[in-house]
Short mmCIF file of C-alpha atoms in Angstrom, two decimals:
data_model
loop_
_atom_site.label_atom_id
_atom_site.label_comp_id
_atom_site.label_asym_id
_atom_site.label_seq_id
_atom_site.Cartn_x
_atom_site.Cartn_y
_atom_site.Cartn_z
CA UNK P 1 1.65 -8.08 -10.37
CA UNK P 2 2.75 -8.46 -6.83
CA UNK P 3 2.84 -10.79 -4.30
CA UNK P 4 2.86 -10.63 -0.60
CA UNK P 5 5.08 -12.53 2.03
CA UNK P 6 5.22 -12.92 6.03
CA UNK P 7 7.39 -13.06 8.56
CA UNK P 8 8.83 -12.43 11.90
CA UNK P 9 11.58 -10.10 12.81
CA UNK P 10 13.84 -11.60 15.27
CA UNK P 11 14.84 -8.84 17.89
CA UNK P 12 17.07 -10.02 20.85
CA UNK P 13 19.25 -7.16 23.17
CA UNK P 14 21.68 -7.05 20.55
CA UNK P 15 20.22 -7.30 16.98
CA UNK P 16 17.13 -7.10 14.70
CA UNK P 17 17.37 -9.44 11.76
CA UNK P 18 15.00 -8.95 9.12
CA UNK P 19 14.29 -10.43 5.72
CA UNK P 20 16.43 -10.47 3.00
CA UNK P 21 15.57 -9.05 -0.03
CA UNK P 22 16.53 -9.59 -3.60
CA UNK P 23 19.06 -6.61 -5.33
CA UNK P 24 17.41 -5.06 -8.14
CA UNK P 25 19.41 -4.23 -11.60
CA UNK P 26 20.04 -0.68 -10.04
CA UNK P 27 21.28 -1.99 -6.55
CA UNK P 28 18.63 -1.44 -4.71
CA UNK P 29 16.33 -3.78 -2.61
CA UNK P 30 13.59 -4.87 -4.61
CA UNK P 31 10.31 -4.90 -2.22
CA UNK P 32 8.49 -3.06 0.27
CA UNK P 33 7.40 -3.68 3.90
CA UNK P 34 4.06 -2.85 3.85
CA UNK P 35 2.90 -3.17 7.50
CA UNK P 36 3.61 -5.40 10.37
CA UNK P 37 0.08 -7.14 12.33
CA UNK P 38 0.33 -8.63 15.59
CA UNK P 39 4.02 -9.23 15.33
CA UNK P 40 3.99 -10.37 12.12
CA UNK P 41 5.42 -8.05 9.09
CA UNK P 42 4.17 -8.06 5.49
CA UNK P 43 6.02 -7.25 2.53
CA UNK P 44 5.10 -7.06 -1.06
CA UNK P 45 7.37 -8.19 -4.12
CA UNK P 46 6.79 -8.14 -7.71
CA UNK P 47 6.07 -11.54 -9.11
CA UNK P 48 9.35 -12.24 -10.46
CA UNK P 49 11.51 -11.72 -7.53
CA UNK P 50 12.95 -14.52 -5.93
CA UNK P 51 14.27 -14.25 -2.42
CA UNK P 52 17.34 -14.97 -1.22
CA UNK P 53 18.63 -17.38 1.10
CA UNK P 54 17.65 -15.93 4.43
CA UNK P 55 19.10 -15.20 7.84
CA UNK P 56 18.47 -18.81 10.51
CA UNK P 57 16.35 -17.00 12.08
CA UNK P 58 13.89 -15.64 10.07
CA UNK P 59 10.97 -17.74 8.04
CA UNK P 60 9.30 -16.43 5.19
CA UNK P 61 5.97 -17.65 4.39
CA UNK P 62 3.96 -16.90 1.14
CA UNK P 63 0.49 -14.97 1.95
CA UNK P 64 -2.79 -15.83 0.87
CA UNK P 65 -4.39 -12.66 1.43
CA UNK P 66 -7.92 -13.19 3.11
CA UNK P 67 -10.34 -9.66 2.81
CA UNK P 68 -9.89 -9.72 6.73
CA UNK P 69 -5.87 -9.58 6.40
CA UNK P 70 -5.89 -7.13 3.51
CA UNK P 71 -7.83 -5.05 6.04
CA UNK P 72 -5.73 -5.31 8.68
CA UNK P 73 -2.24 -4.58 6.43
CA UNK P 74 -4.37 -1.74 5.15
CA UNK P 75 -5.05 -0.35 8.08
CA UNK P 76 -1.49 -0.31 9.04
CA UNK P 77 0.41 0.11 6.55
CA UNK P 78 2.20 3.41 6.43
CA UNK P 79 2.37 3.28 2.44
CA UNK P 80 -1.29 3.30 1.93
CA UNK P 81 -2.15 5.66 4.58
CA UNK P 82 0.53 7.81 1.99
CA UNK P 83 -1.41 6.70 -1.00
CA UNK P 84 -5.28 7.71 0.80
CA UNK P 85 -3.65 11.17 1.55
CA UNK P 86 -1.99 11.48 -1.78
CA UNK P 87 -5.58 11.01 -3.01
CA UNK P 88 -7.31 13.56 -0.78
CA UNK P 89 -4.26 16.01 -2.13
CA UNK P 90 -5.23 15.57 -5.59
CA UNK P 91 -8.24 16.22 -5.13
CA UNK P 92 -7.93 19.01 -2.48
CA UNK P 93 -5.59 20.66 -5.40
CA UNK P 94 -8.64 20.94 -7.91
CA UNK P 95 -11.54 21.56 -5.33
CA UNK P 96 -11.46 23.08 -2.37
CA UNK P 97 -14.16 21.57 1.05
CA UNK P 98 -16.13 24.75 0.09
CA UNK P 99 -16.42 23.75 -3.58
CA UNK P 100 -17.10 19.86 -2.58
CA UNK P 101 -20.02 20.56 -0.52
CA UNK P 102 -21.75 23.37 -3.10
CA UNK P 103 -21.30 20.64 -5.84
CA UNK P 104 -22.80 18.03 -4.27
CA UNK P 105 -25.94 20.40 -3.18
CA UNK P 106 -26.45 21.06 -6.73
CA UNK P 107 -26.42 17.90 -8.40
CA UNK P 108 -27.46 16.51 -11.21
CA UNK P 109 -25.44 19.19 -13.24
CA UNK P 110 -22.74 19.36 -15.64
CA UNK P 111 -20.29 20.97 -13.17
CA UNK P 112 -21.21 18.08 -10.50
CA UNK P 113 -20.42 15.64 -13.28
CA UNK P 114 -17.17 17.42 -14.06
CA UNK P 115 -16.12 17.00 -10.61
CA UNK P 116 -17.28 13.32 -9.89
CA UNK P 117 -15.53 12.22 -13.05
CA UNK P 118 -11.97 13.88 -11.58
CA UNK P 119 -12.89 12.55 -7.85
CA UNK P 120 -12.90 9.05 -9.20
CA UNK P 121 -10.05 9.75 -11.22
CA UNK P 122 -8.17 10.31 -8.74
CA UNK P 123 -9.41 7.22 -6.32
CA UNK P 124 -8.77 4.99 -9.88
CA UNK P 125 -5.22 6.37 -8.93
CA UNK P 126 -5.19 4.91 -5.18
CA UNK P 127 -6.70 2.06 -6.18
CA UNK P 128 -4.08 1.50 -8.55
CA UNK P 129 -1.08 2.14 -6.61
CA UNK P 130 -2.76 -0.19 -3.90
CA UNK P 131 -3.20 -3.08 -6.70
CA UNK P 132 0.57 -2.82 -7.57
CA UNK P 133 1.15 -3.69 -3.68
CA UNK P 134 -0.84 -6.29 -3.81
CA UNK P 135 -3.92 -4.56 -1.48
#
């Protein structure tokens, strides 16, 4: 699972300092900044990383993620505005806006079925990926 932190980049004329994060096993930074809310930027980790000592000037606080806040990092959040579109391209790739519309005109059939089962397929799949950022 994942968890989400908070916290305030510190931006004077000279510098931004931003979190820390920890090194994965590959050398890369394990996390992802998922949005930033009224001056305040959210990041999600995966339950077993542990931050490291951080810069003086920048505080880290653990989230607890209200449905108001999950809105708000949703709604601008640059990696689930990729996921939603990523969804609509999946989708997009099986049936085109023509196809969509004469479906839904003649449901209940087989062939609506067909395509409701792959539409929420494919939102399973956004849902998903949002889960593993902790939205």
């Amino acid at each position: 699972m994942t968890y989400i932190v908070s916290y305030q980049k510190f931006i004077d004329s000279d510098r931004t300092v931003e979190i820390a994060l920890p090194i994965g096993e590959s050398n890369q930074r394990v996390g992802q900044e998922l949005a930033t809310v009224d001056e305040v930027t959210y990041v999600a980790l995966p339950d077993n990383a542990v931050l490291p000592e951080q810069p003086q000037e920048i505080t880290v606080s653990t989230v607890a993620l209200t449905p108001e806040l999950k809105a708000q990092i949703s709604a601008n959040s640059p990696s689930i505005e990729l996921i939603n579109q990523l969804v609509v391209e999946k989708i997009a790739k099986k049936y085109s806006v023509n196809d969509e519309i004469k479906l839904l005109r003649t449901q209940p059939s087989p062939q609506f079925d067909e395509y409701n089962a792959y539409v929420e397929s494919c939102r399973a799949w956004g849902r998903n990926e949002k889960a593993l950022l902790g939205l």
